[in-house]
Each structure stands twice: as structure tokens, then as C-alpha cells.
PDB file of C-alpha atoms in Angstrom:
ATOM      1  CA  MET U   1      19.254  -8.272 -21.430  1.00 45.00           C
ATOM      2  CA  SER U   2      22.304  -8.915 -23.390  1.00 42.00           C
ATOM      3  CA  GLU U   3      24.836 -11.579 -22.426  1.00 44.00           C
ATOM      4  CA  THR U   4      27.768 -10.030 -24.001  1.00 43.00           C
ATOM      5  CA  GLY U   5      30.918  -9.091 -21.804  1.00 43.00           C
ATOM      6  CA  GLY U   6      30.639  -5.782 -19.992  1.00 45.00           C
ATOM      7  CA  SER U   7      26.924  -5.443 -19.765  1.00 54.00           C
ATOM      8  CA  ALA U   8      26.142  -7.039 -16.463  1.00 66.00           C
ATOM      9  CA  GLN U   9      23.278  -4.811 -15.720  1.00 77.00           C
ATOM     10  CA  PRO U  10      21.341  -5.803 -12.648  1.00 84.00           C
ATOM     11  CA  ARG U  11      17.522  -6.500 -13.694  1.00 90.00           C
ATOM     12  CA  PRO U  12      15.007  -3.777 -13.108  1.00 92.00           C
ATOM     13  CA  THR U  13      13.422  -4.356  -9.703  1.00 94.00           C
ATOM     14  CA  SER U  14      10.250  -3.044 -11.104  1.00 94.00           C
ATOM     15  CA  SER U  15       9.665  -5.651 -13.573  1.00 93.00           C
ATOM     16  CA  GLY U  16       7.721  -9.059 -13.467  1.00 93.00           C
ATOM     17  CA  PRO U  17       6.872 -10.048  -9.955  1.00 95.00           C
ATOM     18  CA  GLY U  18       8.574  -6.765  -8.570  1.00 96.00           C
ATOM     19  CA  ARG U  19       5.675  -4.819  -9.903  1.00 96.00           C
ATOM     20  CA  VAL U  20       3.524  -6.534  -7.231  1.00 97.00           C
ATOM     21  CA  LEU U  21       6.035  -5.566  -4.590  1.00 98.00           C
ATOM     22  CA  VAL U  22       6.147  -1.930  -5.874  1.00 98.00           C
ATOM     23  CA  ALA U  23       2.369  -1.965  -5.495  1.00 97.00           C
ATOM     24  CA  VAL U  24       2.367  -3.176  -2.158  1.00 97.00           C
ATOM     25  CA  TYR U  25       5.027  -0.586  -1.087  1.00 97.00           C
ATOM     26  CA  ALA U  26       3.200   2.363  -2.827  1.00 97.00           C
ATOM     27  CA  ILE U  27       0.001   1.574  -0.992  1.00 95.00           C
ATOM     28  CA  PHE U  28       1.904   1.522   2.371  1.00 95.00           C
ATOM     29  CA  ALA U  29       3.568   4.630   1.477  1.00 95.00           C
ATOM     30  CA  LEU U  30       0.295   6.253   0.800  1.00 92.00           C
ATOM     31  CA  SER U  31      -1.729   4.867   3.842  1.00 88.00           C
ATOM     32  CA  ALA U  32       1.385   5.458   6.176  1.00 90.00           C
ATOM     33  CA  THR U  33       1.994   9.173   5.225  1.00 91.00           C
ATOM     34  CA  ALA U  34      -1.860   9.946   5.100  1.00 87.00           C
ATOM     35  CA  ARG U  35      -2.192   8.769   8.604  1.00 84.00           C
ATOM     36  CA  ALA U  36       0.891  10.593   9.845  1.00 89.00           C
ATOM     37  CA  LEU U  37      -0.363  13.904   8.347  1.00 88.00           C
ATOM     38  CA  VAL U  38      -3.813  13.540   9.564  1.00 84.00           C
ATOM     39  CA  GLN U  39      -2.275  12.865  13.400  1.00 84.00           C
ATOM     40  CA  ILE U  40       0.403  15.640  13.021  1.00 88.00           C
ATOM     41  CA  VAL U  41      -2.174  18.269  11.811  1.00 84.00           C
ATOM     42  CA  GLY U  42      -5.064  17.099  13.900  1.00 78.00           C
ATOM     43  CA  ARG U  43      -3.671  16.214  17.439  1.00 80.00           C
ATOM     44  CA  PHE U  44       0.172  16.618  17.444  1.00 83.00           C
ATOM     45  CA  SER U  45       0.506  17.698  21.131  1.00 84.00           C
ATOM     46  CA  GLU U  46      -1.053  14.206  22.389  1.00 80.00           C
ATOM     47  CA  ALA U  47       1.875  12.023  21.168  1.00 80.00           C
ATOM     48  CA  PRO U  48       4.556  13.921  19.176  1.00 84.00           C
ATOM     49  CA  VAL U  49       7.213  11.189  19.297  1.00 84.00           C
ATOM     50  CA  ALA U  50       4.519   8.594  18.021  1.00 83.00           C
ATOM     51  CA  TYR U  51       3.243  10.823  15.169  1.00 87.00           C
ATOM     52  CA  LEU U  52       6.902  11.977  14.166  1.00 90.00           C
ATOM     53  CA  LEU U  53       7.706   8.076  14.002  1.00 89.00           C
ATOM     54  CA  SER U  54       4.702   7.726  11.917  1.00 88.00           C
ATOM     55  CA  LEU U  55       5.897  10.373   9.540  1.00 93.00           C
ATOM     56  CA  LEU U  56       9.147   8.801   9.057  1.00 94.00           C
ATOM     57  CA  ALA U  57       7.736   5.293   8.568  1.00 94.00           C
ATOM     58  CA  GLY U  58       5.544   7.014   5.575  1.00 95.00           C
ATOM     59  CA  VAL U  59       8.874   8.819   4.444  1.00 97.00           C
ATOM     60  CA  VAL U  60      10.730   5.487   4.347  1.00 97.00           C
ATOM     61  CA  TYR U  61       8.025   3.885   2.468  1.00 98.00           C
ATOM     62  CA  ILE U  62       7.891   6.528  -0.197  1.00 98.00           C
ATOM     63  CA  LEU U  63      11.604   6.247  -0.579  1.00 98.00           C
ATOM     64  CA  ALA U  64      11.620   2.544  -1.116  1.00 98.00           C
ATOM     65  CA  THR U  65       8.856   2.805  -3.626  1.00 98.00           C
ATOM     66  CA  ILE U  66      10.823   5.195  -5.617  1.00 98.00           C
ATOM     67  CA  GLY U  67      13.875   3.082  -5.376  1.00 97.00           C
ATOM     68  CA  LEU U  68      12.228  -0.232  -6.296  1.00 97.00           C
ATOM     69  CA  ALA U  69      10.163   1.478  -8.848  1.00 96.00           C
ATOM     70  CA  GLY U  70      13.336   3.072 -10.683  1.00 95.00           C
ATOM     71  CA  ARG U  71      15.639   1.667 -12.915  1.00 93.00           C
ATOM     72  CA  LYS U  72      18.987   3.602 -12.267  1.00 93.00           C
ATOM     73  CA  PRO U  73      21.868   2.438  -9.985  1.00 93.00           C
ATOM     74  CA  LEU U  74      20.958   5.270  -7.702  1.00 96.00           C
ATOM     75  CA  HIS U  75      17.585   3.826  -7.323  1.00 96.00           C
ATOM     76  CA  ARG U  76      18.831   0.439  -6.306  1.00 96.00           C
ATOM     77  CA  ARG U  77      20.907   2.030  -3.496  1.00 96.00           C
ATOM     78  CA  LEU U  78      18.325   4.135  -2.460  1.00 98.00           C
ATOM     79  CA  ALA U  79      16.023   0.864  -2.436  1.00 97.00           C
ATOM     80  CA  TRP U  80      18.633  -0.882  -0.320  1.00 97.00           C
ATOM     81  CA  ALA U  81      18.910   1.750   2.151  1.00 98.00           C
ATOM     82  CA  ALA U  82      15.180   2.383   2.674  1.00 98.00           C
ATOM     83  CA  VAL U  83      14.230  -1.229   2.896  1.00 98.00           C
ATOM     84  CA  GLY U  84      17.075  -1.871   5.288  1.00 98.00           C
ATOM     85  CA  PHE U  85      15.738   1.121   7.314  1.00 97.00           C
ATOM     86  CA  GLU U  86      12.665  -0.244   7.398  1.00 97.00           C
ATOM     87  CA  LEU U  87      13.521  -3.460   8.675  1.00 97.00           C
ATOM     88  CA  ALA U  88      15.320  -1.892  11.297  1.00 97.00           C
ATOM     89  CA  GLY U  89      12.609   0.337  12.126  1.00 95.00           C
ATOM     90  CA  VAL U  90       9.863  -2.297  12.310  1.00 95.00           C
ATOM     91  CA  LEU U  91      12.172  -4.541  14.437  1.00 96.00           C
ATOM     92  CA  ILE U  92      12.999  -1.903  16.971  1.00 93.00           C
ATOM     93  CA  VAL U  93       9.748  -0.312  17.287  1.00 91.00           C
ATOM     94  CA  GLY U  94       8.154  -3.688  17.281  1.00 92.00           C
ATOM     95  CA  THR U  95      10.326  -4.941  20.284  1.00 91.00           C
ATOM     96  CA  LEU U  96      10.040  -1.679  22.191  1.00 88.00           C
ATOM     97  CA  THR U  97       6.060  -1.923  22.019  1.00 88.00           C
ATOM     98  CA  VAL U  98       6.304  -5.399  22.877  1.00 88.00           C
ATOM     99  CA  ILE U  99       8.340  -4.976  26.141  1.00 87.00           C
ATOM    100  CA  ASP U 100       6.646  -1.710  26.731  1.00 77.00           C
ATOM    101  CA  ALA U 101       9.663   0.188  27.231  1.00 61.00           C
ATOM    102  CA  GLY U 102       8.585   3.565  28.873  1.00 59.00           C
ATOM    103  CA  ASP U 103       5.973   5.292  27.018  1.00 63.00           C
ATOM    104  CA  PHE U 104       6.725   4.055  23.689  1.00 63.00           C
ATOM    105  CA  PRO U 105       4.172   5.033  20.931  1.00 61.00           C
ATOM    106  CA  ASP U 106       1.542   2.102  20.313  1.00 61.00           C
ATOM    107  CA  ASP U 107       0.286   4.348  17.156  1.00 73.00           C
ATOM    108  CA  THR U 108       2.583   3.759  14.243  1.00 83.00           C
ATOM    109  CA  VAL U 109       2.684   1.322  11.426  1.00 88.00           C
ATOM    110  CA  TRP U 110       5.476  -0.683  13.229  1.00 91.00           C
ATOM    111  CA  SER U 111       4.270  -0.969  16.461  1.00 89.00           C
ATOM    112  CA  PHE U 112       3.793  -4.485  17.561  1.00 91.00           C
ATOM    113  CA  PHE U 113       5.410  -5.294  14.522  1.00 93.00           C
ATOM    114  CA  GLY U 114       2.578  -3.982  12.345  1.00 91.00           C
ATOM    115  CA  ARG U 115       0.117  -5.857  14.042  1.00 90.00           C
ATOM    116  CA  GLY U 116      -2.721  -3.183  12.982  1.00 86.00           C
ATOM    117  CA  TYR U 117      -1.490  -3.920   9.367  1.00 90.00           C
ATOM    118  CA  GLY U 118      -1.848  -8.039   9.291  1.00 91.00           C
ATOM    119  CA  PHE U 119       1.975  -8.042  10.205  1.00 95.00           C
ATOM    120  CA  ILE U 120       2.683  -6.971   6.582  1.00 95.00           C
ATOM    121  CA  PRO U 121       5.115  -4.347   7.604  1.00 95.00           C
ATOM    122  CA  LEU U 122       7.346  -7.164   9.401  1.00 97.00           C
ATOM    123  CA  VAL U 123       7.204  -9.553   6.245  1.00 97.00           C
ATOM    124  CA  LEU U 124       7.678  -6.477   3.645  1.00 97.00           C
ATOM    125  CA  PRO U 125      11.304  -5.613   4.228  1.00 98.00           C
ATOM    126  CA  PHE U 126      12.450  -9.119   4.143  1.00 98.00           C
ATOM    127  CA  VAL U 127      10.560  -9.685   0.789  1.00 98.00           C
ATOM    128  CA  GLY U 128      12.128  -6.293  -0.354  1.00 98.00           C
ATOM    129  CA  LEU U 129      15.766  -7.198   0.761  1.00 97.00           C
ATOM    130  CA  TRP U 130      15.333 -11.010  -0.775  1.00 97.00           C
ATOM    131  CA  TRP U 131      14.101  -9.313  -4.095  1.00 97.00           C
ATOM    132  CA  LEU U 132      16.858  -6.632  -4.520  1.00 97.00           C
ATOM    133  CA  ARG U 133      19.493  -9.402  -3.947  1.00 96.00           C
ATOM    134  CA  ARG U 134      17.756 -11.584  -6.340  1.00 94.00           C
ATOM    135  CA  THR U 135      17.559  -9.067  -9.001  1.00 94.00           C
ATOM    136  CA  ARG U 136      21.305  -7.935  -8.450  1.00 91.00           C
ATOM    137  CA  LEU U 137      22.407  -9.861 -11.414  1.00 83.00           C
ATOM    138  CA  PRO U 138      21.226 -10.167 -14.966  1.00 79.00           C
ATOM    139  CA  GLU U 139      18.696 -13.171 -15.650  1.00 71.00           C
ATOM    140  CA  PRO U 140      20.713 -16.135 -16.469  1.00 64.00           C
TER     141      PRO U 140
ATOM    142  CA  MET E   1     -24.606   5.911   3.345  1.00 54.00           C
ATOM    143  CA  PHE E   2     -22.914   2.788   4.559  1.00 64.00           C
ATOM    144  CA  GLY E   3     -25.495   0.070   3.983  1.00 82.00           C
ATOM    145  CA  ALA E   4     -25.735  -2.035   0.837  1.00 90.00           C
ATOM    146  CA  LEU E   5     -23.396   0.036  -1.215  1.00 92.00           C
ATOM    147  CA  GLU E   6     -20.680  -0.687   1.294  1.00 94.00           C
ATOM    148  CA  ILE E   7     -21.354  -4.563   0.850  1.00 95.00           C
ATOM    149  CA  VAL E   8     -21.477  -4.306  -2.993  1.00 96.00           C
ATOM    150  CA  ALA E   9     -17.853  -2.539  -2.653  1.00 96.00           C
ATOM    151  CA  TYR E  10     -16.716  -5.202  -0.569  1.00 97.00           C
ATOM    152  CA  VAL E  11     -17.967  -8.106  -2.964  1.00 97.00           C
ATOM    153  CA  VAL E  12     -16.626  -6.312  -5.764  1.00 98.00           C
ATOM    154  CA  ALA E  13     -13.181  -5.849  -4.339  1.00 98.00           C
ATOM    155  CA  ALA E  14     -12.950  -9.402  -3.318  1.00 98.00           C
ATOM    156  CA  ALA E  15     -14.213 -10.361  -6.879  1.00 98.00           C
ATOM    157  CA  VAL E  16     -11.508  -8.172  -8.674  1.00 98.00           C
ATOM    158  CA  ALA E  17      -8.901  -9.195  -6.339  1.00 98.00           C
ATOM    159  CA  VAL E  18      -9.640 -12.969  -6.868  1.00 98.00           C
ATOM    160  CA  TYR E  19      -9.767 -12.590 -10.653  1.00 98.00           C
ATOM    161  CA  GLY E  20      -6.549 -10.801 -10.649  1.00 97.00           C
ATOM    162  CA  ILE E  21      -4.906 -13.462  -8.784  1.00 97.00           C
ATOM    163  CA  VAL E  22      -6.509 -16.292 -11.087  1.00 98.00           C
ATOM    164  CA  THR E  23      -5.221 -14.563 -14.040  1.00 97.00           C
ATOM    165  CA  THR E  24      -1.535 -14.308 -12.686  1.00 97.00           C
ATOM    166  CA  LEU E  25      -1.819 -17.981 -11.862  1.00 97.00           C
ATOM    167  CA  ARG E  26      -3.174 -18.808 -15.401  1.00 97.00           C
ATOM    168  CA  ASN E  27      -0.258 -16.690 -16.868  1.00 96.00           C
ATOM    169  CA  ARG E  28      -2.437 -14.318 -18.536  1.00 96.00           C
ATOM    170  CA  PRO E  29      -1.541 -10.651 -18.782  1.00 96.00           C
ATOM    171  CA  PRO E  30      -4.287  -8.018 -17.838  1.00 96.00           C
ATOM    172  CA  ASP E  31      -6.881  -7.575 -20.552  1.00 95.00           C
ATOM    173  CA  ARG E  32     -10.278  -6.170 -21.363  1.00 96.00           C
ATOM    174  CA  THR E  33     -12.071  -7.951 -18.646  1.00 96.00           C
ATOM    175  CA  HIS E  34      -9.813  -6.393 -15.906  1.00 97.00           C
ATOM    176  CA  ARG E  35     -10.588  -3.023 -17.208  1.00 97.00           C
ATOM    177  CA  LEU E  36     -14.313  -3.774 -17.003  1.00 97.00           C
ATOM    178  CA  ALA E  37     -13.956  -5.014 -13.646  1.00 97.00           C
ATOM    179  CA  VAL E  38     -11.772  -2.239 -12.269  1.00 98.00           C
ATOM    180  CA  GLY E  39     -14.052   0.111 -14.099  1.00 98.00           C
ATOM    181  CA  ALA E  40     -17.310  -1.529 -12.364  1.00 97.00           C
ATOM    182  CA  PHE E  41     -15.480  -1.245  -8.869  1.00 98.00           C
ATOM    183  CA  GLU E  42     -14.600   2.319  -9.252  1.00 98.00           C
ATOM    184  CA  ALA E  43     -17.966   3.260 -10.222  1.00 98.00           C
ATOM    185  CA  VAL E  44     -19.294   1.710  -7.093  1.00 97.00           C
ATOM    186  CA  LEU E  45     -16.433   3.765  -5.330  1.00 97.00           C
ATOM    187  CA  VAL E  46     -17.138   6.962  -6.761  1.00 97.00           C
ATOM    188  CA  ILE E  47     -21.076   6.517  -6.243  1.00 96.00           C
ATOM    189  CA  GLN E  48     -20.221   5.894  -2.529  1.00 95.00           C
ATOM    190  CA  ALA E  49     -17.838   8.942  -2.239  1.00 95.00           C
ATOM    191  CA  VAL E  50     -20.230  11.124  -3.764  1.00 95.00           C
ATOM    192  CA  ILE E  51     -22.857  10.329  -1.253  1.00 94.00           C
ATOM    193  CA  ALA E  52     -20.546  10.472   1.534  1.00 93.00           C
ATOM    194  CA  ALA E  53     -19.358  13.946   0.410  1.00 93.00           C
ATOM    195  CA  VAL E  54     -22.754  15.310   0.013  1.00 93.00           C
ATOM    196  CA  GLN E  55     -23.648  14.114   3.228  1.00 91.00           C
ATOM    197  CA  VAL E  56     -20.560  15.523   5.025  1.00 91.00           C
ATOM    198  CA  PHE E  57     -20.481  18.799   3.373  1.00 91.00           C
ATOM    199  CA  GLY E  58     -24.389  18.848   3.824  1.00 90.00           C
ATOM    200  CA  GLY E  59     -24.251  18.873   7.680  1.00 86.00           C
ATOM    201  CA  VAL E  60     -23.070  15.602   9.082  1.00 84.00           C
ATOM    202  CA  THR E  61     -20.429  16.117  11.447  1.00 85.00           C
ATOM    203  CA  LEU E  62     -18.093  13.431  12.085  1.00 87.00           C
ATOM    204  CA  PRO E  63     -15.199  13.244  14.987  1.00 86.00           C
ATOM    205  CA  GLU E  64     -12.570  12.967  12.223  1.00 83.00           C
ATOM    206  CA  GLN E  65     -13.975  14.731   9.483  1.00 87.00           C
ATOM    207  CA  THR E  66     -10.338  15.308   7.757  1.00 84.00           C
ATOM    208  CA  THR E  67      -9.355  11.817   8.034  1.00 85.00           C
ATOM    209  CA  PHE E  68     -12.874  10.669   6.525  1.00 91.00           C
ATOM    210  CA  LEU E  69     -12.468  13.009   3.456  1.00 91.00           C
ATOM    211  CA  ILE E  70      -8.632  11.873   2.860  1.00 88.00           C
ATOM    212  CA  TYR E  71      -9.717   8.106   3.101  1.00 89.00           C
ATOM    213  CA  LEU E  72     -12.555   8.953   0.589  1.00 93.00           C
ATOM    214  CA  LEU E  73     -10.063  10.547  -1.815  1.00 92.00           C
ATOM    215  CA  VAL E  74      -7.864   7.673  -1.504  1.00 91.00           C
ATOM    216  CA  SER E  75     -10.557   5.098  -2.013  1.00 94.00           C
ATOM    217  CA  VAL E  76     -11.382   6.474  -5.288  1.00 96.00           C
ATOM    218  CA  CYS E  77      -7.695   6.967  -6.509  1.00 95.00           C
ATOM    219  CA  VAL E  78      -5.903   4.060  -5.956  1.00 96.00           C
ATOM    220  CA  MET E  79      -7.816   1.537  -8.566  1.00 97.00           C
ATOM    221  CA  PRO E  80      -6.920   4.047 -11.620  1.00 97.00           C
ATOM    222  CA  ILE E  81      -3.161   4.270 -10.757  1.00 96.00           C
ATOM    223  CA  ALA E  82      -3.040   0.354 -10.011  1.00 97.00           C
ATOM    224  CA  LEU E  83      -4.687  -0.404 -13.370  1.00 97.00           C
ATOM    225  CA  GLN E  84      -2.207   1.840 -15.222  1.00 97.00           C
ATOM    226  CA  PHE E  85       0.559   0.335 -13.389  1.00 96.00           C
ATOM    227  CA  ALA E  86      -0.645  -3.207 -13.966  1.00 96.00           C
ATOM    228  CA  THR E  87      -1.162  -2.647 -17.616  1.00 96.00           C
ATOM    229  CA  ALA E  88       1.928  -0.593 -18.341  1.00 95.00           C
ATOM    230  CA  GLU E  89       4.098  -3.829 -18.340  1.00 93.00           C
ATOM    231  CA  PRO E  90       1.867  -6.625 -19.952  1.00 91.00           C
ATOM    232  CA  THR E  91       3.060  -9.515 -17.846  1.00 95.00           C
ATOM    233  CA  ARG E  92       1.008 -12.149 -15.723  1.00 96.00           C
ATOM    234  CA  TRP E  93       1.727 -10.084 -12.608  1.00 97.00           C
ATOM    235  CA  GLY E  94      -0.689  -7.357 -13.744  1.00 97.00           C
ATOM    236  CA  GLY E  95      -3.355  -9.340 -12.235  1.00 97.00           C
ATOM    237  CA  THR E  96      -1.742  -9.474  -8.897  1.00 97.00           C
ATOM    238  CA  VAL E  97      -1.113  -5.599  -8.842  1.00 98.00           C
ATOM    239  CA  ILE E  98      -4.826  -4.927  -9.493  1.00 98.00           C
ATOM    240  CA  ALA E  99      -5.535  -7.610  -6.747  1.00 98.00           C
ATOM    241  CA  VAL E 100      -3.199  -5.582  -4.351  1.00 97.00           C
ATOM    242  CA  GLY E 101      -5.108  -2.458  -5.289  1.00 97.00           C
ATOM    243  CA  ALA E 102      -8.550  -3.951  -4.701  1.00 98.00           C
ATOM    244  CA  ILE E 103      -7.439  -5.214  -1.386  1.00 96.00           C
ATOM    245  CA  GLY E 104      -6.005  -1.776  -0.324  1.00 95.00           C
ATOM    246  CA  THR E 105      -8.948  -0.107  -1.592  1.00 97.00           C
ATOM    247  CA  GLY E 106     -11.282  -2.419   0.526  1.00 96.00           C
ATOM    248  CA  VAL E 107      -9.307  -1.863   3.762  1.00 93.00           C
ATOM    249  CA  ALA E 108      -9.761   1.910   2.878  1.00 93.00           C
ATOM    250  CA  VAL E 109     -13.510   1.401   2.775  1.00 95.00           C
ATOM    251  CA  TRP E 110     -13.403  -0.500   6.024  1.00 94.00           C
ATOM    252  CA  ARG E 111     -11.755   2.390   7.770  1.00 91.00           C
ATOM    253  CA  LEU E 112     -14.150   4.870   6.244  1.00 93.00           C
ATOM    254  CA  HIS E 113     -16.960   2.630   7.863  1.00 93.00           C
ATOM    255  CA  GLY E 114     -15.113   2.920  11.170  1.00 91.00           C
ATOM    256  CA  LEU E 115     -14.878   6.662  11.054  1.00 90.00           C
ATOM    257  CA  TRP E 116     -18.331   7.015   9.883  1.00 90.00           C
ATOM    258  CA  VAL E 117     -20.146   4.852  12.515  1.00 86.00           C
ATOM    259  CA  ALA E 118     -18.212   6.590  15.057  1.00 80.00           C
ATOM    260  CA  GLY E 119     -19.866   9.767  14.349  1.00 74.00           C
ATOM    261  CA  VAL E 120     -23.539   8.756  13.516  1.00 68.00           C
TER     262      VAL E 120
END
């Protein structure tokens, strides 16, 4: 990266350790979306809210993967939005499932703060936001 | 189907994952050994998938057949993509990318096992 004036480009989020993050997001995008599609195609009427939420989570992971893997400024904005949404999603859905408010679905990636996925869904957005912040400026 | 081969799949997945993480720690980019290790793992997965698919299409009925077949497809697709992504930028982190793919694939095999025993 050039150090001369005017080219204070952010570092690519998909470089170095960022590649590991992209790989983890890609796996979650794949598994969450596949799971949601199976639920929606197979037994949508059983729990429509949970299954739509599953699909939403899958789409958010796909957008986060695209955002983190890309190198354009638009990708970075997409990644911020998707990872931020992911953090809100896991916290809200996680809290609602723990306090058992109403008939809230137990059957999504974010239920019980991602317990069914080794709590990775809870940790991942924090790592994602930290990485986006860290790569905001060129390497000194 | 899910007997010795499944155990082999877990052992190879674990070996690939550990090797990937070790090369990251030793600051080495993915090399020929990674390709061979991923190739061996993929061979086990393909054999497993073929055996399972033959049984499913040959009359074994599972309660969640579609889910099973999707996971079966996922189980053979992840490692080639992970290897490609890991070697596209040859840094120390490639090994960990391969490890992430191997762990994800191991979990997919575990899910396959659950779906299979539910139906047999």
C-alpha cells in the first residue's frame, strides 16, 4: 500500500487473517441458508416466523460474506451493515429465546445466542466489527 | 454406510484441521502437503457420498431425505472451495482457512449421521 498522500485506502478485509473470517462467514452463510430453505420447503406451516427468521439470518450471513470478501468501498459499507445487523439479530433473538417471551422460535441460528452452533454466532459479529474497524486505515 | 468410513472421515478432518493450524503457527503458506491432505479427505467424502446416494436412491427411505441429500452435497463441495480460497493468497492464513473448511465439513458429516440414524 502506498504511503504517499491522498491514497489512504483501507486495507482489504479479505487479506491475511481476514481470509479466515471470510471462510467462517461463508460456512455460516451456507449452513444457515441451506437449513432455512429445507425448513421453508419442507414444513413452513409448522413455525413460519422461525423459518423466515432462519432465512433472514442466512441472507445476512451471505451479505456479510460478500461485503468482507470484496475490496470496493461499497463492500465495506455492506459488511458494516450486515455484521451490525447480525449482532443486533443474535442479541435480540438470543435474549427473547432465553427469557422465553411468547412463542419465540427455538429453531434458528441465533436462538439461545447460537448455542446450537457452539456460540460462534454470538462471537462472530464482534470479531467482524473489530476486523472492519482495524482494517479501516492502511497498514502503518 | 455410516460405520468405519465415518470414523475415517472424522479422523482425516481432524488431521487436516490440526495440520492447517500448525502451518499457520509456523508461518508457512499452504503447499503440496495441504493439497494432498485435502485430496485424501475429499476422496473419503466422495466415497461416502456415493455409497449414501446409492442407498438413498436404491430404496432406503429417510424421514428428511431432502435435507440429507443437501448435506451430502455440501459435504463434498466445501473442501475444494476452501482449498482454492486458501491458496489464492499464499500467506500463513491459508492453513487456517483449510482448517475452518475441514471443521465445517466434519460438522456436516455429523449432521448426516444424525439424519441417517433417524431413518434406519
